[in-house]
């Protein structure tokens, strides 16, 4: 497990830019954190790192937003889905097994439906109650699968926000 710490929204955005540098087409990133943790901000940083020009919003109501980088980027928010059959309807399995980069918010709603391998990122939510340090975020990253273990190694080399 890797741990990073950011102390401002700008740093979390910059962390997202770093993260984008080590990701590629066909990969899956799961992103967990309470409301206000900074998930959208992190995805905005990732999008900037991938040179995506569009405005990035949480796909809370659309469930999926698709962006074009040098490969497609699928940004999911599973929060409003109620059962796994809906994943099938939206093409979740085709996308996550496809050629794009999939970023999945609220993956913990459907732990059994996730691909075999992925990068798992948690942004802490202690910020509400950690002695008034409201801008501090701990970002914990773990890898499932060797490809993602390599990504963690690379991230450790290039990313400055180690605690
Ligand atoms: N270090 C930090 N990293 C990310 N967001 C931060 C940080 N410090 C403060 N914030 C604020 O927290 C909020 C995160 O919002 P957002 O990215 O929409 O969260 P989520 O998508 O997880 O609900 C923003 O208002 C941002 O300015
Ligand atoms: Mg959000």
Coordinates of N, CA, C and O and ligand atoms in Angstrom, one line a residue:
X1 N 0.8 -1.2 0.0 CA 0.0 0.0 0.0 C 0.9 1.3 0.0 O 1.9 1.3 0.7
X2 N 0.5 2.2 -0.8 CA 1.2 3.5 -0.9 C 0.3 4.6 -0.3 O -0.9 4.6 -0.4
X3 N 1.0 5.5 0.4 CA 0.2 6.6 1.0 C 0.8 7.9 0.6 O 2.0 8.1 0.6
X4 N -0.1 8.8 0.2 CA 0.3 10.2 -0.1 C -0.5 11.2 0.7 O -1.5 10.8 1.2
X5 N 0.0 12.4 0.9 CA -0.8 13.4 1.6 C -0.8 14.7 0.8 O 0.3 15.1 0.3
X6 N -2.0 15.2 0.7 CA -2.0 16.6 0.1 C -2.6 17.5 1.1 O -3.3 17.1 2.0
X7 N -2.2 18.8 0.9 CA -2.7 19.8 1.9 C -3.5 20.9 1.3 O -3.8 21.9 1.9
X8 N -3.9 20.7 0.0 CA -4.7 21.8 -0.6 C -5.4 21.1 -1.8 O -4.9 20.1 -2.3
X9 N -6.5 21.7 -2.3 CA -7.2 21.2 -3.5 C -6.2 21.2 -4.7 O -6.2 20.3 -5.5
X10 N -5.3 22.2 -4.7 CA -4.4 22.3 -5.9 C -3.4 21.1 -5.8 O -3.1 20.6 -6.9
X11 N -3.0 20.7 -4.6 CA -2.1 19.5 -4.6 C -2.8 18.2 -5.0 O -2.2 17.4 -5.6
X12 N -4.1 18.1 -4.6 CA -4.8 16.9 -5.1 C -5.0 16.9 -6.6 O -4.8 15.8 -7.2
X13 N -5.2 18.0 -7.1 CA -5.3 18.2 -8.6 C -3.9 17.8 -9.2 O -3.9 17.0 -10.2
X14 N -2.9 18.3 -8.7 CA -1.5 17.9 -9.2 C -1.2 16.5 -9.0 O -0.6 15.8 -9.9
X15 N -1.7 15.9 -7.9 CA -1.5 14.4 -7.7 C -2.2 13.7 -8.8 O -1.7 12.7 -9.4
X16 N -3.4 14.1 -9.2 CA -4.2 13.5 -10.3 C -3.4 13.6 -11.6 O -3.3 12.6 -12.4
X17 N -2.7 14.7 -11.8 CA -1.9 14.9 -13.0 C -0.7 13.9 -13.0 O -0.5 13.2 -14.1
X18 N -0.1 13.7 -11.9 CA 0.9 12.7 -11.8 C 0.4 11.3 -12.1 O 1.0 10.5 -12.8
X19 N -0.7 11.0 -11.5 CA -1.3 9.7 -11.6 C -1.6 9.4 -13.1 O -1.3 8.3 -13.6
X20 N -2.0 10.4 -13.8 CA -2.3 10.2 -15.3 C -1.1 9.8 -16.0 O -1.2 9.0 -17.0
X21 N 0.1 10.2 -15.6 CA 1.3 9.9 -16.3 C 1.7 8.4 -16.2 O 2.4 7.9 -17.1
X22 N 1.2 7.7 -15.2 CA 1.5 6.3 -15.1 C 0.4 5.4 -15.5 O 0.6 4.2 -15.4
X23 N -0.7 5.9 -16.0 CA -1.8 5.1 -16.4 C -1.9 5.0 -17.9 O -1.4 5.9 -18.6
X24 N -2.5 3.9 -18.4 CA -2.6 3.8 -19.9 C -3.9 3.1 -20.2 O -4.7 2.7 -19.4
X25 N -4.2 3.0 -21.5 CA -5.4 2.5 -22.1 C -5.6 1.0 -21.6 O -4.6 0.3 -21.4
X26 N -6.8 0.7 -21.3 CA -7.2 -0.7 -20.9 C -7.1 -0.9 -19.4 O -7.4 -2.0 -18.9
X27 N -6.8 0.2 -18.6 CA -6.6 0.0 -17.2 C -7.9 0.5 -16.4 O -8.7 1.2 -17.0
X28 N -7.9 0.1 -15.2 CA -9.1 0.4 -14.3 C -8.6 1.0 -13.0 O -7.7 0.5 -12.4
X29 N -9.2 2.2 -12.7 CA -8.9 2.8 -11.4 C -10.2 2.9 -10.6 O -11.2 3.5 -11.1
X30 N -10.2 2.4 -9.4 CA -11.4 2.5 -8.5 C -11.1 3.6 -7.5 O -10.0 3.7 -7.0
X31 N -12.1 4.5 -7.3 CA -11.9 5.7 -6.5 C -12.9 5.8 -5.4 O -14.1 5.9 -5.7
X32 N -12.5 5.7 -4.1 CA -13.4 5.6 -3.0 C -13.1 6.8 -2.1 O -12.0 7.3 -1.9
X33 N -14.2 7.4 -1.6 CA -14.1 8.5 -0.6 C -15.4 9.1 -0.4 O -16.3 9.1 -1.3
X34 N -15.7 9.6 0.8 CA -17.0 10.2 1.1 C -17.2 11.5 0.3 O -16.3 12.0 -0.4
X35 N -18.4 12.0 0.4 CA -18.7 13.2 -0.3 C -17.8 14.3 0.2 O -17.6 14.5 1.4
X36 N -17.2 15.0 -0.7 CA -16.3 16.1 -0.4 C -14.9 15.7 -0.1 O -14.0 16.5 0.2
X37 N -14.6 14.4 -0.3 CA -13.2 13.9 -0.1 C -12.3 14.5 -1.1 O -11.1 14.8 -0.8
X38 N -12.7 14.6 -2.3 CA -11.9 15.1 -3.4 C -11.8 14.2 -4.6 O -10.9 14.3 -5.4
X39 N -12.8 13.3 -4.8 CA -12.7 12.4 -5.9 C -12.8 13.1 -7.2 O -12.0 12.8 -8.1
X40 N -13.8 14.0 -7.3 CA -13.9 14.7 -8.6 C -12.7 15.6 -8.9 O -12.2 15.6 -10.0
X41 N -12.2 16.2 -7.9 CA -11.0 17.0 -8.1 C -9.8 16.1 -8.6 O -9.0 16.5 -9.5
X42 N -9.7 15.0 -8.0 CA -8.6 14.0 -8.4 C -8.8 13.6 -9.9 O -7.9 13.6 -10.7
X43 N -10.1 13.4 -10.3 CA -10.4 13.0 -11.7 C -10.1 14.2 -12.6 O -9.6 14.1 -13.7
X44 N -10.4 15.4 -12.1 CA -10.1 16.6 -12.9 C -8.6 16.7 -13.2 O -8.2 17.1 -14.3
X45 N -7.8 16.4 -12.1 CA -6.4 16.5 -12.3 C -5.9 15.4 -13.3 O -5.0 15.6 -14.1
X46 N -6.5 14.2 -13.2 CA -6.1 13.1 -14.1 C -6.4 13.5 -15.5 O -5.6 13.3 -16.4
X47 N -7.6 14.1 -15.7 CA -8.0 14.6 -17.0 C -7.1 15.6 -17.6 O -6.7 15.5 -18.8
X48 N -6.7 16.5 -16.7 CA -5.7 17.5 -17.2 C -4.4 16.9 -17.6 O -3.8 17.2 -18.6
X49 N -4.0 15.9 -16.8 CA -2.8 15.1 -17.1 C -2.9 14.4 -18.4 O -1.8 14.1 -19.1
X50 N -4.1 14.1 -18.8 CA -4.3 13.3 -20.1 C -4.6 14.3 -21.2 O -5.0 13.9 -22.3
X51 N -4.5 15.6 -21.0 CA -4.8 16.6 -22.0 C -6.2 16.6 -22.4 O -6.5 17.0 -23.6
X52 N -7.1 16.3 -21.6 CA -8.6 16.4 -21.9 C -9.0 17.8 -21.6 O -8.7 18.3 -20.6
X53 N -9.7 18.4 -22.6 CA -10.0 19.8 -22.5 C -11.4 20.0 -21.9 O -11.7 21.1 -21.4
X54 N -12.3 19.0 -21.9 CA -13.6 19.1 -21.5 C -13.7 19.4 -20.0 O -12.8 19.1 -19.2
X55 N -14.8 20.1 -19.5 CA -15.1 20.2 -18.1 C -15.4 18.9 -17.5 O -16.2 18.1 -18.2
X56 N -14.9 18.5 -16.4 CA -15.2 17.2 -15.8 C -16.1 17.4 -14.6 O -15.8 18.1 -13.6
X57 N -17.2 16.7 -14.6 CA -18.2 16.8 -13.5 C -18.4 15.3 -13.0 O -18.1 14.4 -13.8
X58 N -18.8 15.2 -11.8 CA -19.2 13.9 -11.3 C -20.4 13.3 -12.2 O -21.3 14.0 -12.3
X59 N -20.3 12.1 -12.7 CA -21.4 11.6 -13.5 C -22.5 11.0 -12.6 O -23.0 9.9 -12.8
X60 N -22.9 11.8 -11.6 CA -23.8 11.3 -10.6 C -25.1 10.9 -11.2 O -25.7 9.9 -10.9
X61 N -25.6 11.7 -12.1 CA -26.9 11.4 -12.7 C -26.8 10.7 -14.1 O -27.7 9.9 -14.4
X62 N -25.7 10.9 -14.8 CA -25.5 10.2 -16.1 C -24.9 8.9 -15.9 O -24.9 8.1 -16.8
X63 N -24.4 8.6 -14.7 CA -23.7 7.3 -14.4 C -22.3 7.2 -15.1 O -21.4 6.7 -14.5
X64 N -22.3 7.6 -16.4 CA -21.1 7.4 -17.1 C -20.8 8.7 -18.0 O -21.7 9.1 -18.7
X65 N -19.6 9.2 -17.9 CA -19.2 10.3 -18.8 C -18.0 9.7 -19.6 O -17.2 9.0 -19.0
X66 N -18.0 10.0 -20.9 CA -16.9 9.5 -21.7 C -16.1 10.7 -22.3 O -16.7 11.7 -22.7
X67 N -14.8 10.6 -22.1 CA -13.9 11.7 -22.7 C -12.9 11.0 -23.6 O -12.7 9.8 -23.6
X68 N -12.4 11.9 -24.5 CA -11.4 11.4 -25.4 C -10.1 12.0 -25.1 O -9.8 13.2 -25.2
X69 N -9.1 11.1 -24.7 CA -7.7 11.5 -24.6 C -7.1 10.9 -25.8 O -7.7 10.8 -26.8
X70 N -5.8 10.5 -25.7 CA -5.3 9.7 -26.8 C -5.9 8.3 -26.8 O -5.7 7.5 -27.7
X71 N -6.7 8.0 -25.8 CA -7.6 6.8 -25.7 C -8.8 7.3 -25.0 O -8.9 8.3 -24.4
X72 N -9.9 6.5 -25.1 CA -11.1 6.9 -24.4 C -11.0 6.8 -22.9 O -10.3 5.9 -22.4
X73 N -11.6 7.7 -22.2 CA -11.7 7.6 -20.7 C -13.1 7.5 -20.3 O -14.0 8.3 -20.7
X74 N -13.4 6.5 -19.5 CA -14.8 6.2 -19.0 C -14.8 6.5 -17.6 O -14.2 5.9 -16.7
X75 N -15.6 7.5 -17.2 CA -15.7 8.0 -15.8 C -17.1 7.6 -15.3 O -18.1 8.1 -15.7
X76 N -17.1 6.6 -14.4 CA -18.3 6.0 -13.8 C -18.6 6.6 -12.4 O -17.6 6.8 -11.7
X77 N -19.8 6.8 -12.1 CA -20.3 7.0 -10.7 C -21.4 6.0 -10.5 O -22.5 6.2 -11.0
X78 N -21.1 5.0 -9.6 CA -22.1 3.9 -9.4 C -23.1 4.2 -8.3 O -23.9 3.4 -8.0
X79 N -23.0 5.4 -7.7 CA -23.7 5.7 -6.5 C -25.2 5.5 -6.6 O -25.8 4.9 -5.7
X80 N -25.8 5.9 -7.8 CA -27.2 5.8 -7.9 C -27.7 4.4 -8.4 O -28.9 4.3 -8.5
X81 N -26.8 3.6 -8.8 CA -27.3 2.3 -9.2 C -27.7 1.4 -8.1 O -27.1 1.4 -7.0
X82 N -28.8 0.6 -8.3 CA -29.3 -0.3 -7.2 C -29.0 -1.7 -7.4 O -28.8 -2.4 -6.4
X83 N -28.9 -2.3 -8.6 CA -28.5 -3.7 -8.7 C -27.6 -3.9 -9.9 O -27.6 -3.1 -10.8
X84 N -26.9 -5.0 -9.8 CA -25.8 -5.3 -10.7 C -26.3 -5.4 -12.2 O -25.6 -5.2 -13.1
X85 N -27.6 -5.8 -12.3 CA -28.2 -5.9 -13.7 C -28.1 -4.6 -14.4 O -27.9 -4.5 -15.6
X86 N -28.1 -3.5 -13.7 CA -28.0 -2.1 -14.3 C -26.6 -1.9 -14.9 O -26.4 -1.2 -15.8
X87 N -25.6 -2.6 -14.3 CA -24.3 -2.4 -14.8 C -24.2 -3.0 -16.2 O -23.5 -2.5 -17.1
X88 N -24.9 -4.1 -16.3 CA -24.9 -4.8 -17.6 C -25.6 -3.9 -18.7 O -25.0 -3.7 -19.8
X89 N -26.7 -3.2 -18.3 CA -27.4 -2.3 -19.2 C -26.6 -1.2 -19.6 O -26.7 -0.7 -20.8
X90 N -25.7 -0.6 -18.8 CA -24.9 0.5 -19.2 C -23.6 0.1 -19.9 O -22.9 1.0 -20.3
X91 N -23.4 -1.2 -20.0 CA -22.2 -1.6 -20.8 C -21.0 -1.6 -19.9 O -19.8 -1.6 -20.4
X92 N -21.2 -1.7 -18.6 CA -20.0 -1.6 -17.6 C -18.9 -2.6 -18.0 O -17.7 -2.2 -18.0
X93 N -19.3 -3.8 -18.2 CA -18.3 -4.9 -18.4 C -17.6 -4.7 -19.7 O -16.4 -4.9 -19.8
X94 N -18.3 -4.3 -20.7 CA -17.6 -4.0 -22.0 C -16.6 -2.9 -21.9 O -15.5 -2.9 -22.4
X95 N -17.0 -1.8 -21.2 CA -16.1 -0.7 -21.0 C -14.9 -1.1 -20.2 O -13.8 -0.8 -20.6
X96 N -15.1 -1.7 -19.1 CA -14.0 -2.0 -18.2 C -13.1 -3.0 -18.7 O -11.9 -3.1 -18.3
X97 N -13.6 -3.8 -19.6 CA -12.7 -4.8 -20.3 C -12.2 -4.3 -21.6 O -11.5 -5.1 -22.3
X98 N -12.5 -3.1 -22.0 CA -12.2 -2.6 -23.3 C -10.9 -1.8 -23.3 O -10.1 -2.0 -22.4
X99 N -10.7 -1.0 -24.4 CA -9.5 -0.4 -24.7 C -9.2 1.0 -24.0 O -8.2 1.6 -24.1
X100 N -10.2 1.5 -23.3 CA -10.1 2.8 -22.6 C -9.6 2.7 -21.2 O -9.3 1.6 -20.7
X101 N -9.4 3.8 -20.6 CA -9.1 3.9 -19.2 C -10.4 4.1 -18.4 O -11.2 5.0 -18.7
X102 N -10.7 3.2 -17.5 CA -12.0 3.3 -16.7 C -11.7 3.8 -15.3 O -10.8 3.3 -14.6
X103 N -12.4 4.9 -14.9 CA -12.3 5.4 -13.6 C -13.7 5.2 -12.9 O -14.7 5.7 -13.5
X104 N -13.7 4.5 -11.8 CA -15.0 4.1 -11.2 C -15.1 4.7 -9.8 O -14.4 4.4 -8.9
X105 N -16.1 5.6 -9.7 CA -16.4 6.1 -8.3 C -17.5 5.3 -7.7 O -18.3 4.7 -8.4
X106 N -17.4 5.1 -6.4 CA -18.3 4.2 -5.6 C -18.2 2.7 -6.1 O -19.2 2.0 -6.2
X107 N -17.0 2.2 -6.3 CA -16.8 0.8 -6.8 C -17.3 -0.1 -5.6 O -17.6 -1.3 -5.9
X108 N -17.2 0.4 -4.4 CA -17.5 -0.5 -3.2 C -19.0 -0.8 -3.2 O -19.4 -1.7 -2.4
X109 N -19.8 -0.2 -4.0 CA -21.2 -0.6 -4.1 C -21.4 -2.0 -4.7 O -22.4 -2.7 -4.5
X110 N -20.5 -2.3 -5.6 CA -20.6 -3.6 -6.4 C -19.2 -4.3 -6.3 O -18.6 -4.6 -7.4
X111 N -18.8 -4.7 -5.1 CA -17.4 -5.3 -5.1 C -17.3 -6.6 -5.9 O -16.2 -6.9 -6.4
X112 N -18.4 -7.3 -6.1 CA -18.3 -8.6 -6.8 C -18.3 -8.4 -8.3 O -18.1 -9.3 -9.1
X113 N -18.6 -7.2 -8.8 CA -18.7 -6.9 -10.2 C -17.5 -6.3 -10.8 O -17.4 -6.0 -12.0
X114 N -16.5 -6.0 -10.0 CA -15.3 -5.3 -10.5 C -14.4 -6.3 -11.3 O -14.5 -7.5 -11.1
X115 N -13.6 -5.8 -12.2 CA -12.6 -6.7 -12.9 C -11.7 -7.3 -12.0 O -11.6 -7.0 -10.8
X116 N -10.9 -8.3 -12.5 CA -10.0 -9.0 -11.6 C -8.8 -8.2 -11.1 O -8.3 -8.4 -10.0
X117 N -8.4 -7.2 -11.9 CA -7.2 -6.4 -11.5 C -7.6 -4.9 -11.7 O -8.3 -4.5 -12.6
X118 N -7.1 -4.1 -10.7 CA -7.3 -2.7 -10.8 C -6.5 -2.0 -9.8 O -5.9 -2.6 -8.9
X119 N -6.4 -0.7 -9.9 CA -5.8 0.2 -8.9 C -6.9 0.7 -8.0 O -7.9 1.2 -8.5
X120 N -6.7 0.6 -6.7 CA -7.7 1.0 -5.7 C -7.2 2.2 -5.0 O -6.2 2.2 -4.3
X121 N -8.0 3.3 -5.1 CA -7.5 4.6 -4.4 C -8.6 5.0 -3.4 O -9.8 5.1 -3.8
X122 N -8.1 5.2 -2.2 CA -9.1 5.8 -1.2 C -8.6 7.1 -0.7 O -7.4 7.3 -0.4
X123 N -9.5 8.1 -0.7 CA -9.2 9.4 -0.2 C -9.9 9.4 1.2 O -11.1 9.2 1.3
X124 N -9.1 9.8 2.2 CA -9.6 9.7 3.6 C -10.7 10.7 3.8 O -10.8 11.7 3.1
X125 N -11.5 10.4 4.8 CA -12.5 11.4 5.2 C -12.4 11.9 6.6 O -13.3 12.4 7.2
X126 N -11.2 11.7 7.2 CA -11.0 12.2 8.5 C -10.9 13.7 8.6 O -10.9 14.3 9.6
X127 N -10.9 14.3 7.4 CA -10.7 15.8 7.3 C -11.8 16.5 8.0 O -11.6 17.6 8.4
X128 N -12.9 15.9 8.2 CA -14.0 16.6 8.9 C -13.6 16.8 10.4 O -14.0 17.8 11.0
X129 N -12.8 15.9 10.9 CA -12.6 15.9 12.3 C -11.1 15.7 12.7 O -10.8 15.0 13.6
X130 N -10.2 16.3 11.9 CA -8.8 16.0 12.2 C -8.1 17.2 12.8 O -7.0 17.7 12.3
X131 N -8.6 17.8 13.8 CA -8.0 18.9 14.4 C -8.0 20.2 13.6 O -7.1 21.0 13.7
X132 N -9.0 20.3 12.8 CA -9.2 21.5 12.0 C -8.4 21.6 10.7 O -8.4 22.6 10.0
X133 N -7.7 20.6 10.4 CA -6.9 20.6 9.2 C -7.8 20.2 8.0 O -7.7 19.1 7.4
X134 N -8.7 21.0 7.7 CA -9.7 20.7 6.7 C -9.2 20.5 5.3 O -9.9 19.9 4.5
X135 N -8.0 21.0 5.0 CA -7.5 20.8 3.7 C -6.6 19.6 3.5 O -6.0 19.5 2.4
X136 N -6.4 18.9 4.5 CA -5.5 17.7 4.4 C -6.2 16.5 4.0 O -7.3 16.2 4.4
X137 N -5.6 15.8 3.0 CA -6.2 14.5 2.6 C -5.1 13.4 2.5 O -4.0 13.7 2.0
X138 N -5.4 12.3 3.0 CA -4.5 11.1 2.9 C -5.1 10.3 1.7 O -6.3 9.9 1.7
X139 N -4.2 10.0 0.8 CA -4.6 9.2 -0.4 C -3.9 7.9 -0.3 O -2.7 7.8 -0.4
X140 N -4.7 6.8 -0.2 CA -4.1 5.5 0.0 C -4.3 4.7 -1.3 O -5.4 4.6 -1.8
X141 N -3.2 4.1 -1.8 CA -3.3 3.4 -3.1 C -2.9 1.9 -3.0 O -1.8 1.7 -2.4
X142 N -3.7 1.0 -3.4 CA -3.3 -0.4 -3.4 C -3.5 -1.0 -4.8 O -4.4 -0.5 -5.6
X143 N -2.8 -2.0 -5.1 CA -2.8 -2.6 -6.5 C -3.3 -4.0 -6.4 O -2.9 -4.8 -5.5
X144 N -4.2 -4.3 -7.3 CA -4.6 -5.7 -7.5 C -4.1 -6.2 -8.9 O -4.6 -5.7 -9.9
X145 N -3.1 -7.0 -8.9 CA -2.5 -7.4 -10.1 C -1.1 -6.8 -10.4 O -0.9 -5.7 -9.9
X146 N -0.3 -7.5 -11.1 CA 1.1 -7.1 -11.2 C 1.3 -5.8 -12.0 O 2.1 -5.0 -11.7
X147 N 0.4 -5.6 -13.0 CA 0.5 -4.4 -13.8 C 0.3 -3.2 -12.9 O 1.0 -2.2 -13.0
X148 N -0.6 -3.3 -12.0 CA -0.9 -2.2 -11.1 C 0.1 -2.1 -10.0 O 0.4 -1.0 -9.5
X149 N 0.8 -3.2 -9.7 CA 1.9 -3.0 -8.7 C 3.0 -2.2 -9.3 O 3.7 -1.4 -8.7
X150 N 3.3 -2.4 -10.7 CA 4.3 -1.6 -11.4 C 3.9 -0.2 -11.4 O 4.8 0.7 -11.2
X151 N 2.6 0.1 -11.6 CA 2.1 1.5 -11.6 C 2.4 2.2 -10.2 O 2.9 3.3 -10.2
X152 N 2.2 1.4 -9.2 CA 2.5 2.0 -7.8 C 4.0 2.3 -7.7 O 4.4 3.4 -7.1
X153 N 4.8 1.4 -8.2 CA 6.3 1.7 -8.1 C 6.6 2.9 -8.9 O 7.4 3.8 -8.4
X154 N 6.1 3.1 -10.1 CA 6.3 4.3 -10.9 C 5.8 5.6 -10.2 O 6.5 6.6 -10.2
X155 N 4.7 5.4 -9.6 CA 4.1 6.6 -8.9 C 5.0 7.1 -7.8 O 5.2 8.2 -7.6
X156 N 5.5 6.1 -7.1 CA 6.4 6.4 -6.0 C 7.6 7.2 -6.5 O 8.1 8.1 -5.8
X157 N 8.1 6.9 -7.7 CA 9.2 7.6 -8.3 C 8.9 9.0 -8.7 O 9.7 9.9 -8.5
X158 N 7.7 9.2 -9.3 CA 7.5 10.5 -9.9 C 6.6 11.5 -9.0 O 6.5 12.7 -9.3
X159 N 6.0 11.0 -8.0 CA 4.9 11.8 -7.4 C 5.5 12.4 -6.1 O 6.0 11.6 -5.2
X160 N 5.4 13.7 -5.9 CA 6.0 14.3 -4.7 C 5.2 14.3 -3.4 O 5.8 14.8 -2.4
X161 N 4.0 13.8 -3.4 CA 3.2 14.0 -2.2 C 3.3 12.9 -1.2 O 2.3 12.6 -0.5
X162 N 4.4 12.2 -1.1 CA 4.6 11.2 -0.1 C 4.6 11.9 1.3 O 5.1 13.0 1.4
X163 N 4.0 11.3 2.3 CA 3.8 12.0 3.6 C 5.2 12.1 4.3 O 6.1 11.4 4.1
Ligands
LIG1 N1 -6.4 18.6 -0.1 C1 -7.6 18.6 -0.7 N2 -7.8 17.8 -1.7 C2 -9.0 17.8 -2.4 N3 -10.1 18.6 -2.1 C3 -9.8 19.5 -1.1 C4 -8.6 19.5 -0.4 N4 -8.7 20.5 0.6 C5 -9.9 21.0 0.4 N5 -10.6 20.4 -0.6 C6 -12.0 20.7 -1.0 O1 -12.8 19.6 -0.8 C7 -13.8 19.5 -1.9 C8 -13.7 18.2 -2.7 O2 -14.8 18.2 -3.6 P1 -15.0 17.1 -4.6 O3 -13.7 16.8 -5.4 O4 -16.2 17.5 -5.4 O5 -15.3 15.8 -3.7 P2 -16.0 14.5 -4.1 O6 -16.1 14.3 -5.6 O7 -15.2 13.4 -3.4 O8 -17.4 14.6 -3.5 C9 -13.6 20.8 -2.7 O9 -14.4 21.8 -2.3 C10 -12.1 21.1 -2.4 O10 -11.9 22.5 -2.6
LIG2 MG1 -17.7 14.0 -6.8

